[in-house]
Short mmCIF file of C-alpha atoms and ligand atoms in Angstrom, two decimals:
data_model
loop_
_atom_site.label_atom_id
_atom_site.label_comp_id
_atom_site.label_asym_id
_atom_site.label_seq_id
_atom_site.Cartn_x
_atom_site.Cartn_y
_atom_site.Cartn_z
CA MET W 1 -16.25 18.09 23.41
CA ARG W 2 -13.95 15.69 25.61
CA ARG W 3 -14.99 12.23 25.98
CA THR W 4 -13.38 8.88 27.19
CA ILE W 5 -13.02 6.56 24.11
CA LEU W 6 -12.17 2.94 24.18
CA ILE W 7 -9.96 1.46 21.48
CA THR W 8 -10.03 -2.39 21.27
CA GLY W 9 -6.94 -3.90 19.32
CA GLY W 10 -5.43 -0.43 19.93
CA ALA W 11 -1.68 -1.65 20.41
CA GLY W 12 -1.93 -2.83 16.53
CA PHE W 13 -1.17 -1.45 13.41
CA LEU W 14 -4.37 1.18 12.90
CA GLY W 15 -5.51 0.85 16.67
CA SER W 16 -2.27 2.69 17.61
CA HIS W 17 -2.38 5.62 15.14
CA LEU W 18 -5.79 5.94 16.29
CA CYS W 19 -5.04 6.40 19.83
CA ASP W 20 -2.42 9.09 18.81
CA ARG W 21 -5.16 10.76 16.79
CA LEU W 22 -8.14 10.96 19.59
CA ILE W 23 -5.20 11.89 22.03
CA ALA W 24 -4.00 14.74 20.06
CA ASP W 25 -7.92 15.79 19.76
CA GLY W 26 -7.68 15.90 23.66
CA HIS W 27 -9.78 12.80 24.42
CA ASP W 28 -9.18 10.05 27.23
CA VAL W 29 -8.47 6.75 25.27
CA ILE W 30 -8.60 3.58 26.87
CA CYS W 31 -6.60 1.32 24.73
CA VAL W 32 -7.55 -2.68 25.03
CA ASP W 33 -5.50 -5.53 23.67
CA ASN W 34 -4.14 -8.99 24.42
CA TYR W 35 -1.03 -8.43 22.36
CA PHE W 36 -1.48 -11.05 19.79
CA THR W 37 -0.54 -9.25 16.84
CA GLY W 38 -0.23 -5.58 18.68
CA ARG W 39 2.99 -4.46 20.00
CA LYS W 40 3.63 -2.25 23.39
CA GLN W 41 6.29 -0.66 21.28
CA ASN W 42 3.24 0.73 19.02
CA ILE W 43 2.05 2.70 22.11
CA GLU W 44 4.89 3.17 24.21
CA HIS W 45 5.51 6.76 23.92
CA LEU W 46 1.51 6.92 25.45
CA ILE W 47 2.30 5.47 28.62
CA GLY W 48 2.66 7.67 31.02
CA HIS W 49 0.32 10.24 29.37
CA PRO W 50 -2.43 11.51 31.88
CA ARG W 51 -5.32 10.78 29.20
CA PHE W 52 -3.91 7.28 28.25
CA GLU W 53 -4.85 3.80 29.86
CA LEU W 54 -3.70 0.45 28.64
CA LEU W 55 -5.81 -2.57 29.49
CA ARG W 56 -4.45 -6.28 28.66
CA HIS W 57 -7.89 -7.76 27.90
CA ASP W 58 -9.01 -10.43 25.38
CA VAL W 59 -12.46 -9.16 24.11
CA THR W 60 -13.76 -12.48 23.52
CA PHE W 61 -14.39 -12.11 27.23
CA PRO W 62 -17.07 -9.44 28.63
CA LEU W 63 -15.57 -6.20 29.85
CA TYR W 64 -17.50 -3.71 32.15
CA ILE W 65 -15.94 -0.38 32.06
CA GLU W 66 -17.33 3.15 31.47
CA VAL W 67 -16.94 5.20 28.31
CA ASP W 68 -18.27 7.26 25.98
CA GLU W 69 -17.30 5.98 22.60
CA ILE W 70 -16.08 2.52 21.61
CA TYR W 71 -13.96 1.76 18.42
CA ASN W 72 -13.75 -2.08 17.87
CA LEU W 73 -10.83 -3.00 16.00
CA ALA W 74 -9.68 -6.02 17.81
CA CYS W 75 -8.91 -8.80 15.42
CA PRO W 76 -5.61 -9.88 13.59
CA ALA W 77 -5.89 -8.57 10.05
CA SER W 78 -2.97 -10.18 8.27
CA PRO W 79 -3.73 -13.96 6.68
CA ILE W 80 -0.70 -15.49 8.22
CA HIS W 81 -1.93 -14.41 11.67
CA TYR W 82 -5.76 -15.17 11.35
CA GLN W 83 -5.11 -18.46 9.94
CA HIS W 84 -2.82 -19.28 12.63
CA ASP W 85 -5.71 -20.00 14.88
CA PRO W 86 -8.67 -19.61 12.76
CA VAL W 87 -11.05 -20.57 15.61
CA GLN W 88 -9.79 -17.89 17.79
CA THR W 89 -10.06 -15.38 14.76
CA THR W 90 -13.86 -16.32 14.43
CA LYS W 91 -14.11 -15.87 18.38
CA THR W 92 -12.60 -12.50 18.22
CA SER W 93 -14.82 -11.39 15.60
CA VAL W 94 -18.02 -12.95 16.75
CA HIS W 95 -17.64 -12.92 20.51
CA GLY W 96 -15.75 -9.79 20.81
CA ALA W 97 -18.75 -8.10 18.67
CA ILE W 98 -21.02 -9.13 21.34
CA ASN W 99 -19.13 -8.29 24.18
CA MET W 100 -18.51 -4.51 22.91
CA LEU W 101 -22.17 -4.49 21.51
CA GLY W 102 -23.31 -5.47 25.04
CA LEU W 103 -20.98 -2.81 26.56
CA ALA W 104 -22.32 -0.34 24.16
CA LYS W 105 -26.19 -1.24 24.86
CA ARG W 106 -25.40 -0.79 28.48
CA LEU W 107 -23.50 2.42 28.13
CA LYS W 108 -26.01 3.81 25.13
CA CYS W 109 -22.92 4.78 23.43
CA ARG W 110 -21.85 5.06 19.71
CA ILE W 111 -19.87 1.92 18.32
CA PHE W 112 -17.80 1.72 15.44
CA GLN W 113 -16.74 -1.69 13.64
CA ALA W 114 -13.55 -2.08 11.77
CA SER W 115 -15.05 -4.38 9.00
CA THR W 116 -13.19 -5.05 5.64
CA SER W 117 -13.52 -5.43 1.70
CA GLU W 118 -13.17 -9.01 2.75
CA VAL W 119 -16.73 -9.11 3.16
CA TYR W 120 -16.77 -8.88 -0.60
CA GLY W 121 -14.36 -11.76 -0.94
CA ASP W 122 -13.54 -12.65 -4.12
CA PRO W 123 -15.80 -10.07 -6.02
CA SER W 124 -17.27 -10.42 -8.93
CA ILE W 125 -18.39 -6.56 -9.12
CA HIS W 126 -15.54 -3.87 -9.63
CA PRO W 127 -15.06 -1.61 -8.06
CA GLN W 128 -16.98 -2.87 -5.07
CA THR W 129 -19.78 -0.42 -3.88
CA GLU W 130 -21.52 -1.01 -0.41
CA ASP W 131 -24.70 -2.49 -1.83
CA TYR W 132 -22.48 -5.38 -3.22
CA TRP W 133 -22.79 -8.51 -0.94
CA GLY W 134 -19.76 -10.16 -1.99
CA ASN W 135 -18.61 -13.81 -2.99
CA VAL W 136 -17.28 -15.50 -0.06
CA ASN W 137 -16.03 -18.97 0.42
CA PRO W 138 -17.80 -20.10 3.77
CA ILE W 139 -15.35 -23.12 4.44
CA GLY W 140 -12.15 -21.99 3.09
CA PRO W 141 -8.65 -20.74 4.97
CA ARG W 142 -9.98 -17.31 4.72
CA SER W 143 -13.31 -17.86 6.12
CA CYS W 144 -12.65 -17.26 9.91
CA TYR W 145 -11.77 -13.73 8.95
CA ASP W 146 -14.17 -12.88 6.24
CA GLU W 147 -17.43 -14.78 7.86
CA GLY W 148 -16.31 -13.61 11.16
CA LYS W 149 -16.36 -10.07 9.98
CA ARG W 150 -19.51 -10.67 7.94
CA CYS W 151 -21.26 -11.91 11.01
CA ALA W 152 -19.95 -8.82 13.33
CA GLU W 153 -21.68 -6.86 10.32
CA THR W 154 -24.69 -9.03 11.41
CA LEU W 155 -24.55 -8.22 14.87
CA PHE W 156 -23.89 -4.58 14.62
CA PHE W 157 -27.06 -3.89 12.25
CA ASP W 158 -29.14 -6.19 14.75
CA TYR W 159 -28.04 -4.27 17.54
CA TRP W 160 -28.90 -1.00 15.77
CA ARG W 161 -32.69 -2.67 14.86
CA GLN W 162 -33.34 -4.42 17.85
CA HIS W 163 -31.79 -1.84 20.55
CA ARG W 164 -31.49 1.46 18.47
CA LEU W 165 -27.73 1.37 19.43
CA GLU W 166 -25.85 3.85 17.26
CA ILE W 167 -23.47 2.28 15.02
CA LYS W 168 -20.88 3.03 12.40
CA VAL W 169 -19.41 0.06 9.98
CA ALA W 170 -16.48 0.86 8.18
CA ARG W 171 -15.31 -1.32 5.60
CA ILE W 172 -11.73 -0.97 5.25
CA PHE W 173 -9.58 -1.74 2.26
CA ASN W 174 -5.88 -2.32 2.25
CA THR W 175 -3.87 -0.01 4.54
CA TYR W 176 -0.48 0.42 4.97
CA GLY W 177 2.13 2.36 6.88
CA PRO W 178 4.68 2.43 9.74
CA ARG W 179 3.75 0.06 12.83
CA MET W 180 2.89 -2.80 10.45
CA LEU W 181 5.07 -6.13 11.97
CA PRO W 182 7.93 -6.49 9.58
CA ASN W 183 6.89 -9.95 9.83
CA ASP W 184 3.27 -9.63 9.60
CA GLY W 185 2.90 -11.28 6.43
CA ARG W 186 0.83 -8.44 4.68
CA VAL W 187 2.17 -7.32 0.95
CA VAL W 188 3.56 -3.99 1.67
CA SER W 189 5.34 -4.74 4.79
CA ASN W 190 6.73 -7.86 3.29
CA PHE W 191 8.06 -6.29 -0.07
CA VAL W 192 9.50 -3.51 1.70
CA VAL W 193 11.51 -5.48 4.18
CA GLN W 194 12.26 -7.73 1.38
CA ALA W 195 13.64 -5.06 -0.56
CA LEU W 196 15.46 -3.15 2.45
CA LYS W 197 17.18 -6.65 2.96
CA GLY W 198 18.12 -7.29 -0.52
CA GLU W 199 16.09 -10.68 -0.32
CA PRO W 200 13.87 -12.04 -3.14
CA ILE W 201 10.55 -10.34 -3.18
CA THR W 202 7.76 -12.86 -2.86
CA ILE W 203 5.18 -12.60 -5.40
CA TYR W 204 2.14 -14.89 -4.68
CA GLY W 205 0.92 -16.14 -8.27
CA ASP W 206 1.77 -14.06 -11.02
CA GLY W 207 1.47 -10.91 -9.72
CA ASN W 208 -1.32 -9.61 -11.90
CA GLN W 209 -4.01 -9.60 -8.69
CA THR W 210 -4.90 -6.09 -7.95
CA ARG W 211 -5.06 -4.24 -4.49
CA SER W 212 -5.87 -0.59 -3.74
CA PHE W 213 -3.50 0.65 -1.03
CA CYS W 214 -4.41 3.15 1.39
CA TYR W 215 -2.21 5.25 3.64
CA VAL W 216 -2.84 4.86 7.04
CA ASP W 217 -3.29 8.94 8.05
CA ASP W 218 -5.77 9.01 5.21
CA LEU W 219 -7.70 6.25 6.83
CA ILE W 220 -7.76 7.22 10.51
CA GLU W 221 -9.36 10.61 9.15
CA GLY W 222 -11.89 8.72 7.55
CA PHE W 223 -12.69 6.73 10.90
CA VAL W 224 -13.13 10.12 12.87
CA ARG W 225 -15.38 11.82 10.43
CA LEU W 226 -17.51 8.36 10.33
CA MET W 227 -17.74 8.40 14.14
CA GLY W 228 -18.64 11.87 14.15
CA SER W 229 -21.01 11.71 11.68
CA PRO W 230 -24.83 12.01 11.92
CA ARG W 231 -26.67 9.08 13.90
CA GLU W 232 -28.64 7.84 10.52
CA LEU W 233 -25.53 7.39 8.90
CA THR W 234 -24.97 3.81 10.20
CA GLY W 235 -22.64 2.47 7.21
CA PRO W 236 -21.45 0.31 6.07
CA VAL W 237 -19.10 2.57 4.33
CA ASN W 238 -16.11 1.76 2.27
CA LEU W 239 -12.76 3.45 3.34
CA GLY W 240 -9.79 2.92 0.86
CA ASN W 241 -7.87 4.51 -1.66
CA PRO W 242 -9.11 3.75 -5.22
CA GLY W 243 -5.82 4.11 -6.81
CA GLU W 244 -5.64 0.23 -8.19
CA PHE W 245 -1.98 -1.43 -8.68
CA THR W 246 -1.24 -4.97 -9.38
CA ILE W 247 1.12 -6.75 -7.13
CA LYS W 248 3.56 -7.01 -9.21
CA GLU W 249 4.01 -3.27 -10.08
CA LEU W 250 4.26 -2.72 -5.92
CA ALA W 251 6.95 -5.00 -6.04
CA GLU W 252 8.67 -3.02 -8.91
CA LEU W 253 7.80 -0.03 -7.08
CA ALA W 254 9.43 -1.03 -3.60
CA ILE W 255 12.47 -1.87 -5.34
CA GLU W 256 12.80 1.38 -7.34
CA MET W 257 12.26 3.31 -4.21
CA THR W 258 14.73 1.31 -1.93
CA GLY W 259 17.33 1.18 -4.58
CA SER W 260 17.28 -2.82 -3.89
CA LYS W 261 19.14 -5.35 -6.07
CA SER W 262 15.99 -7.61 -4.93
CA THR W 263 14.80 -9.90 -7.53
CA LEU W 264 11.36 -11.22 -8.22
CA THR W 265 10.50 -14.88 -7.04
CA PHE W 266 7.26 -16.25 -8.05
CA LEU W 267 5.35 -18.79 -5.37
CA PRO W 268 1.93 -20.49 -5.52
CA LEU W 269 -1.14 -18.28 -4.98
CA PRO W 270 -2.60 -18.60 -1.61
CA GLN W 271 -6.26 -20.38 -1.79
CA ASP W 272 -9.06 -18.25 -2.56
CA ASP W 273 -6.96 -15.40 -2.90
CA PRO W 274 -8.80 -12.21 -4.46
CA LYS W 275 -8.04 -11.47 -7.81
CA GLN W 276 -9.23 -7.84 -7.72
CA ARG W 277 -10.07 -5.05 -5.34
CA GLN W 278 -11.15 -1.45 -5.57
CA PRO W 279 -13.07 0.53 -3.29
CA ASN W 280 -15.82 2.83 -4.68
CA ILE W 281 -15.77 5.66 -2.20
CA SER W 282 -18.77 7.53 -3.64
CA LEU W 283 -20.54 6.95 -0.14
CA ALA W 284 -17.73 8.36 2.00
CA LYS W 285 -16.99 11.34 -0.56
CA GLU W 286 -20.75 12.34 -0.25
CA GLN W 287 -21.59 11.79 3.40
CA LEU W 288 -18.47 12.39 4.84
CA GLY W 289 -16.64 14.86 2.52
CA TRP W 290 -13.61 12.27 2.94
CA GLN W 291 -11.21 10.98 0.41
CA PRO W 292 -7.37 10.04 0.61
CA ASN W 293 -4.85 12.21 -0.28
CA VAL W 294 -1.83 10.61 -0.02
CA PRO W 295 -0.24 9.12 -3.25
CA LEU W 296 1.31 5.58 -2.99
CA ARG W 297 4.76 6.65 -3.68
CA ASP W 298 4.41 9.23 -0.56
CA GLY W 299 2.95 6.88 1.76
CA LEU W 300 5.54 4.18 0.74
CA ARG W 301 8.48 6.87 1.41
CA HIS W 302 7.34 7.03 5.25
CA THR W 303 6.78 3.32 5.27
CA ILE W 304 10.19 2.56 3.97
CA GLU W 305 11.93 4.94 6.23
CA TYR W 306 9.99 3.51 9.10
CA PHE W 307 11.22 -0.62 8.19
CA ASP W 308 14.61 1.14 7.35
CA ARG W 309 14.77 2.45 10.71
CA LEU W 310 13.73 -0.46 12.57
CA LEU W 311 16.12 -2.81 10.61
CA SER W 312 18.84 -0.80 11.40
CA GLU W 313 17.80 -0.92 15.22
CA GLY W 314 18.02 -4.66 14.49
CA ALA W 315 14.56 -5.30 15.79
CA ALA W 316 13.45 -6.72 12.51
CA ALA W 317 16.78 -8.82 11.90
P1 NAD K 1 -3.28 -5.59 13.61
O1 NAD K 1 -3.05 -7.21 13.55
O2 NAD K 1 -2.06 -4.91 13.86
O3 NAD K 1 -4.18 -5.39 14.95
C1 NAD K 1 -4.82 -6.09 15.67
C2 NAD K 1 -4.90 -5.76 17.01
O4 NAD K 1 -5.99 -6.34 17.60
C3 NAD K 1 -3.34 -6.40 17.68
O5 NAD K 1 -3.03 -5.24 18.50
C4 NAD K 1 -3.88 -7.52 18.32
O6 NAD K 1 -3.24 -7.88 19.37
C5 NAD K 1 -5.68 -7.23 18.75
N1 NAD K 1 -6.12 -8.56 18.77
C6 NAD K 1 -6.44 -9.49 18.41
N2 NAD K 1 -7.39 -10.21 18.88
C7 NAD K 1 -7.55 -9.79 20.20
C8 NAD K 1 -8.52 -10.26 21.37
N3 NAD K 1 -9.28 -11.55 21.11
N4 NAD K 1 -8.43 -9.12 22.26
C9 NAD K 1 -7.89 -7.97 22.54
N5 NAD K 1 -7.18 -7.67 21.33
C10 NAD K 1 -6.87 -8.51 19.95
O7 NAD K 1 -4.49 -5.33 12.81
P2 NAD K 1 -4.54 -3.92 12.07
O8 NAD K 1 -4.18 -3.68 10.63
O9 NAD K 1 -4.26 -2.82 12.82
O10 NAD K 1 -6.24 -4.19 11.97
C11 NAD K 1 -7.20 -3.17 12.81
C12 NAD K 1 -8.76 -3.91 12.10
O11 NAD K 1 -8.87 -3.32 11.34
C13 NAD K 1 -9.04 -5.34 12.20
O12 NAD K 1 -10.34 -5.27 12.77
C14 NAD K 1 -8.78 -5.54 10.95
O13 NAD K 1 -10.12 -6.50 10.69
C15 NAD K 1 -9.27 -4.26 10.36
N6 NAD K 1 -8.83 -4.26 8.92
C16 NAD K 1 -7.56 -3.60 8.57
C17 NAD K 1 -7.19 -4.00 7.40
C18 NAD K 1 -5.70 -3.39 7.08
O14 NAD K 1 -5.39 -3.39 5.73
N7 NAD K 1 -4.99 -2.86 7.69
C19 NAD K 1 -8.01 -3.99 6.25
C20 NAD K 1 -9.59 -4.47 6.63
C21 NAD K 1 -9.87 -4.32 7.90
N1 UDP K 2 -21.16 -7.33 27.87
C1 UDP K 2 -20.14 -6.38 28.46
N2 UDP K 2 -20.04 -5.37 29.20
C2 UDP K 2 -21.12 -4.65 29.43
C3 UDP K 2 -22.26 -5.26 29.06
C4 UDP K 2 -22.42 -6.11 28.16
O1 UDP K 2 -18.85 -7.46 28.43
O2 UDP K 2 -21.14 -3.80 29.84
C5 UDP K 2 -21.44 -8.66 27.35
C6 UDP K 2 -21.96 -9.33 28.32
O3 UDP K 2 -21.01 -10.65 28.25
C7 UDP K 2 -22.93 -10.27 27.06
C8 UDP K 2 -22.83 -9.40 26.02
O4 UDP K 2 -22.37 -8.42 26.42
O5 UDP K 2 -22.65 -11.42 27.07
C9 UDP K 2 -23.91 -9.12 25.25
O6 UDP K 2 -24.63 -8.03 25.96
P1 UDP K 2 -26.62 -7.97 26.03
O7 UDP K 2 -26.59 -7.06 26.74
O8 UDP K 2 -26.84 -7.48 24.56
O9 UDP K 2 -26.86 -9.37 26.23
P2 UDP K 2 -27.41 -10.49 27.39
O10 UDP K 2 -26.50 -9.97 28.43
O11 UDP K 2 -28.77 -10.15 27.36
O12 UDP K 2 -26.81 -11.75 26.69
N1 UDP K 3 1.09 -11.03 -1.59
C1 UDP K 3 2.21 -11.56 -2.32
N2 UDP K 3 3.56 -11.68 -1.62
C2 UDP K 3 3.27 -11.50 -0.30
C3 UDP K 3 2.62 -11.35 0.26
C4 UDP K 3 1.03 -10.97 -0.19
O1 UDP K 3 2.07 -11.68 -3.41
O2 UDP K 3 4.80 -11.74 0.07
C5 UDP K 3 -0.21 -10.79 -2.26
C6 UDP K 3 -1.24 -11.80 -1.75
O3 UDP K 3 -1.42 -13.14 -2.45
C7 UDP K 3 -2.58 -10.86 -2.17
C8 UDP K 3 -2.02 -9.44 -2.36
O4 UDP K 3 -0.62 -9.76 -2.28
O5 UDP K 3 -2.72 -11.00 -3.64
C9 UDP K 3 -2.23 -8.80 -0.74
O6 UDP K 3 -1.85 -9.71 0.26
P1 UDP K 3 -2.31 -9.04 1.75
O7 UDP K 3 -2.10 -10.38 2.68
O8 UDP K 3 -1.35 -7.89 1.97
O9 UDP K 3 -3.75 -8.53 2.01
P2 UDP K 3 -5.17 -9.46 1.54
O10 UDP K 3 -4.79 -10.66 0.58
O11 UDP K 3 -5.80 -9.42 2.36
O12 UDP K 3 -5.68 -8.15 0.65
#
């Protein structure tokens, strides 16, 4: 059934891919963004499409529009960007959630929250399951993001309990792919851009910390399945790729796949950087029939092609 769907953060990395997917599925999409880390280039191919509408708006302010479904993705995701103005990051997560929940409550519509594996902090159980409560520093440099997202989850579950709102909470693990910002600061974009430019690959710490990398197309399929799941399935549901790699392995892969002459350089590990991270996705497999299909090498190939094109156009120079 054709629906009108609001995507906050729709001009960002994940949001723009979600816009593409929902337009392709035949829906009307309203993309809301304040362009803090999003770019018009990510969605410019949709501008002028009869079922696409773009709205410059900051979700920390109320929004009165009429839609059938809401995906709430607005929030900077890279540590560099979310630590740039930490108070604004918390406001975006918390006030943004309140406003979008208020909108969903008035419209009696489903609302999806892009939560994060960061709610597990530096996890003491491995791999992480949804029933793990996490190990988060409440007063550190990552707290604006981690605690902001945790508070947003609290709000979602209180609106569900108090107002019977239909909520869908996804805990997203590290995701990568085309349309990440070249200077975004996240590890995949940093390493690929550095390798393509022949610059030193910046490994923070000894590179033995691990992450599990999900290709964007796989993740977006998970979003759509979760949103379409039965009412009782509120989540939180882990969405990510269980393939776990050390950061050093990722650096070596980026060098190998680009044929780069880049060397490795070791820089201090940022405070509170989680040592390991891997999703347990049993719940998503059982309840959504979802699992990622794109191996790291294949996803990296698409990502390398994207950044190579961007660099040759001079956009990331
Ligand atoms: P991104 O930074 O590319 O996208 C975020 C978008 O939100 C940007 O377009 C930005 O301009 C917009 N935005 C920020 N503050 C806003 C505000 N106050 N009002 C309106 N728009 C605002 O990041 P992303 O990787 O696409 O992440 C999207 C969502 O998914 C975020 O909520 C993030 O926390 C979550 N997430 C992403 C990952 C990942 O690996 N990519 C992992 C876990 C969670
Ligand atoms: N809100 C919004 N759009 C709407 C309805 C509500 O942005 O269509 C905002 C509004 O600013 C409010 C917040 O959502 O502060 C929470 O709404 P709710 O109805 O839950 O709370 P209340 O208005 O009673 O404080
Ligand atoms: N990282 C790194 N070099 C970089 C960027 C990141 O070694 O140029 C490391 C970072 O310290 C962390 C991991 O890569 O251990 C993932 O970092 P990212 O910022 O992508 O995501 P998050 O820490 O939020 O998982």
